[in-house]
Amino acid sequence: MARLYESRKRVLVTGGAGFLGSHLTDKLLSQGHEVLCADNLFTGSKRNIDHLHNEPRFEFIRHDITLPLFVEVDEIYNLACPASPIHYQHDPVQTTKTSVHGAINMLGLAKRLKCRILQASTSEVYGDPTVHPQTENYWGNVNPIGLRSCYDEGKRCAETLFFDYHRQHGLDVKVARIFNTYGPRMHQADGRVVSNFVMQALRDKPITLYGTGKQTRSFCYVDDLIEGLVRLMESPSGFIGPVNLGNPDEFSIKELALEILRQTNSRSELQFLPLPADDPKQRRPDIALAKSVLNWQPVVPLADGLLPTIAHFTSLIRNISAQTFAASKIAIEASTKSESPEWIPENRASDDTHDPRKQAD
Ligand SMILES: NC(=O)c1ccc[n+]([C@@H]2O[C@H](COP(=O)([O-])OP(=O)(O)OC[C@H]3O[C@@H](n4cnc5c(N)ncnc54)[C@H](O)[C@@H]3O)[C@@H](O)[C@H]2O)c1
């Protein structure tokens, strides 16, 4: 899309090489903006942004947001943070640092530049909720010392920082609470329910359900979610959030498994395993606020969103769309050789020996 230079923004997307960040980058570029992607490639991948190699309005910098960043931009989307339990529990201290130090660094940058900043928060701030569906004024039920706490509490603290920078420094902030989102470019080894089930179904391996499979989740297609984030960023400065962004249609994990089996024509069987610690029984957003203020609601039904998602994983396995998703040889080998592919970070940024502030701990 052609855009006059005066209306073209230079936008920083932290975590821009990740699943959501790369789709957000595509959307902002399609709107004619410039995008600076800052990512340490901990869970993200250059494959997700390979197609932007020759795009002059796109720039990538390998940077860890736990360290300060000095750039000149008009807007910041702060998405950098591993999002799936396998990834964020790999190095829980680094996860908390990314949420908390990362928020401080990005808020400091926004304060210096006097620019708007949006935080990708999460439904995990509600923990194992006692209120259904969750509205933004529910304070949550979070275990502060559990295996998921590095993520849940890190994200809660980041929200606190965003609100304090707003109250104390008048910073123009936006906070989105993102619920479970799926779509192409999801990591095949992130251990999340959609990627797990699809990979298992495509290989005719048992579909592993935890507990009875009756626990429910809501699943938002990535295009819907990105539209919500952009609308929030563009909303009037008086509207800060937090605002829930997710799909309120509730499905049991078993229903999801059966739909994936149907779409993949898989011969996989259902296998029930013990429920992991702190796994929420039910999670569903109340999106009344997003509907009224942002005029936003998801439009892609689960069955429709699963189609391109399954195509993405199929291409990873069969190596038939190296152009589209540029799946690396390593990822494909890993996903075809092992039943549950191991996740190997593309960098060693989580290793404290690379952290110049290691002494501060
Ligand atoms: N996908 C979801 O369903 C979901 C749900 C709720 C919230 N979110 C939030 O949205 C954001 C993006 O999630 P995603 O699903 O795209 O995850 P992702 O893991 O695919 O993307 C996260 C990106 O952040 C990068 N990153 C991690 N730590 C970093 C650091 N210290 N410095 C710089 N870059 C770093 C990773 O390399 C990766 O590219 C996260 O903040 C996550 O908490 C996602």
Short mmCIF file of C-alpha atoms and ligand atoms in Angstrom, two decimals, residues 14-23 37-45 48 60-67 78-84 87-88 94-95 97-99 102 119-124 151 155 176-182 185-187 190 192 220 222 225 229 245 347 349-350, ligand 1:
data_model
loop_
_atom_site.label_atom_id
_atom_site.label_comp_id
_atom_site.label_asym_id
_atom_site.label_seq_id
_atom_site.Cartn_x
_atom_site.Cartn_y
_atom_site.Cartn_z
CA THR A 14 9.98 -6.38 19.69
CA GLY A 15 9.65 -10.12 19.22
CA GLY A 16 9.01 -9.41 15.52
CA ALA A 17 10.58 -12.69 14.39
CA GLY A 18 8.12 -14.71 16.48
CA PHE A 19 4.71 -16.12 15.59
CA LEU A 20 2.55 -13.07 16.36
CA GLY A 21 5.31 -10.51 15.80
CA SER A 22 5.97 -11.64 12.23
CA HIS A 23 2.26 -11.46 11.34
CA CYS A 37 12.07 -5.75 14.27
CA ALA A 38 14.14 -6.33 17.43
CA ASP A 39 14.43 -9.96 18.41
CA ASN A 40 17.05 -12.16 20.06
CA LEU A 41 15.76 -15.25 18.16
CA PHE A 42 15.27 -17.16 21.40
CA THR A 43 12.01 -18.71 20.17
CA GLY A 44 11.57 -16.69 16.99
CA SER A 45 13.19 -17.51 13.71
CA ASN A 48 9.40 -16.08 9.80
CA PHE A 60 15.94 -6.55 11.63
CA ILE A 61 18.20 -6.13 14.61
CA ARG A 62 19.29 -8.97 16.80
CA HIS A 63 18.76 -7.56 20.26
CA ASP A 64 17.79 -8.81 23.71
CA ILE A 65 15.28 -6.42 25.27
CA THR A 66 16.60 -7.09 28.75
CA LEU A 67 19.28 -4.65 27.61
CA ASN A 78 6.31 -4.88 22.86
CA LEU A 79 5.80 -8.55 22.00
CA ALA A 80 9.18 -10.01 22.93
CA CYS A 81 8.70 -12.89 25.36
CA PRO A 82 8.54 -16.65 24.95
CA ALA A 83 4.85 -17.54 25.07
CA SER A 84 4.51 -21.30 25.43
CA HIS A 87 9.77 -22.15 25.98
CA TYR A 88 9.24 -19.91 29.02
CA GLN A 94 15.35 -15.09 31.76
CA THR A 95 11.58 -15.17 31.19
CA LYS A 97 13.81 -10.66 33.08
CA THR A 98 12.37 -10.40 29.59
CA SER A 99 8.97 -9.38 30.94
CA GLY A 102 12.31 -5.73 28.96
CA GLN A 119 2.19 -4.25 25.68
CA ALA A 120 1.35 -7.80 24.61
CA SER A 121 0.04 -9.07 27.93
CA THR A 122 -1.77 -12.34 28.36
CA SER A 123 -4.82 -14.14 29.68
CA GLU A 124 -2.33 -15.89 31.98
CA TYR A 151 5.50 -15.96 32.89
CA LYS A 155 3.47 -10.34 32.70
CA ALA A 176 -3.73 -6.00 25.41
CA ARG A 177 -4.51 -9.24 27.23
CA ILE A 178 -4.11 -11.83 24.53
CA PHE A 179 -5.87 -15.17 24.75
CA ASN A 180 -4.78 -18.40 23.08
CA THR A 181 -3.98 -17.64 19.43
CA TYR A 182 -3.11 -20.05 16.64
CA ARG A 185 4.16 -19.89 11.71
CA MET A 186 3.36 -21.37 15.10
CA HIS A 187 6.40 -23.24 16.32
CA ASP A 190 6.11 -25.29 21.28
CA ARG A 192 0.90 -25.97 22.80
CA CYS A 220 -8.32 -17.03 18.22
CA VAL A 222 -3.91 -15.00 14.20
CA LEU A 225 -5.76 -11.09 16.85
CA LEU A 229 -3.75 -5.24 18.30
CA LEU A 245 -8.35 -9.88 22.78
CA ASN A 347 20.61 -18.48 19.96
CA ALA A 349 20.64 -15.50 24.67
CA SER A 350 19.10 -17.16 27.69
N1 LIG B 1 0.44 -16.75 20.97
C1 LIG B 1 -0.40 -16.66 21.97
O1 LIG B 1 -1.37 -17.40 22.03
C2 LIG B 1 -0.20 -15.59 23.02
C3 LIG B 1 -1.15 -15.53 24.07
C4 LIG B 1 -0.97 -14.56 25.05
C5 LIG B 1 0.07 -13.67 24.98
N2 LIG B 1 0.96 -13.76 23.95
C6 LIG B 1 2.07 -12.80 23.96
O2 LIG B 1 2.34 -12.34 22.65
C7 LIG B 1 3.74 -12.17 22.48
C8 LIG B 1 4.21 -12.96 21.25
O3 LIG B 1 3.91 -14.34 21.44
P1 LIG B 1 4.17 -15.43 20.31
O4 LIG B 1 3.12 -16.45 20.40
O5 LIG B 1 4.43 -14.76 19.03
O6 LIG B 1 5.51 -16.10 20.86
P2 LIG B 1 6.88 -16.40 20.11
O7 LIG B 1 7.70 -17.17 21.06
O8 LIG B 1 6.63 -16.97 18.77
O9 LIG B 1 7.47 -14.94 19.92
C9 LIG B 1 8.18 -14.26 20.92
C10 LIG B 1 9.35 -13.57 20.26
O10 LIG B 1 10.09 -12.84 21.25
C11 LIG B 1 11.46 -13.11 21.08
N3 LIG B 1 12.14 -12.91 22.38
C12 LIG B 1 12.01 -13.64 23.49
N4 LIG B 1 12.73 -13.13 24.48
C13 LIG B 1 13.34 -12.02 23.97
C14 LIG B 1 14.23 -11.06 24.49
N5 LIG B 1 14.67 -11.12 25.76
N6 LIG B 1 14.67 -10.08 23.68
C15 LIG B 1 14.25 -9.99 22.39
N7 LIG B 1 13.41 -10.88 21.84
C16 LIG B 1 12.95 -11.89 22.62
C17 LIG B 1 11.53 -14.53 20.58
O11 LIG B 1 12.75 -14.84 19.92
C18 LIG B 1 10.34 -14.57 19.64
O12 LIG B 1 10.66 -14.16 18.34
C19 LIG B 1 4.41 -12.63 23.77
O13 LIG B 1 4.70 -11.49 24.56
C20 LIG B 1 3.36 -13.47 24.44
O14 LIG B 1 3.47 -13.43 25.84
C21 LIG B 1 0.86 -14.71 22.98
#
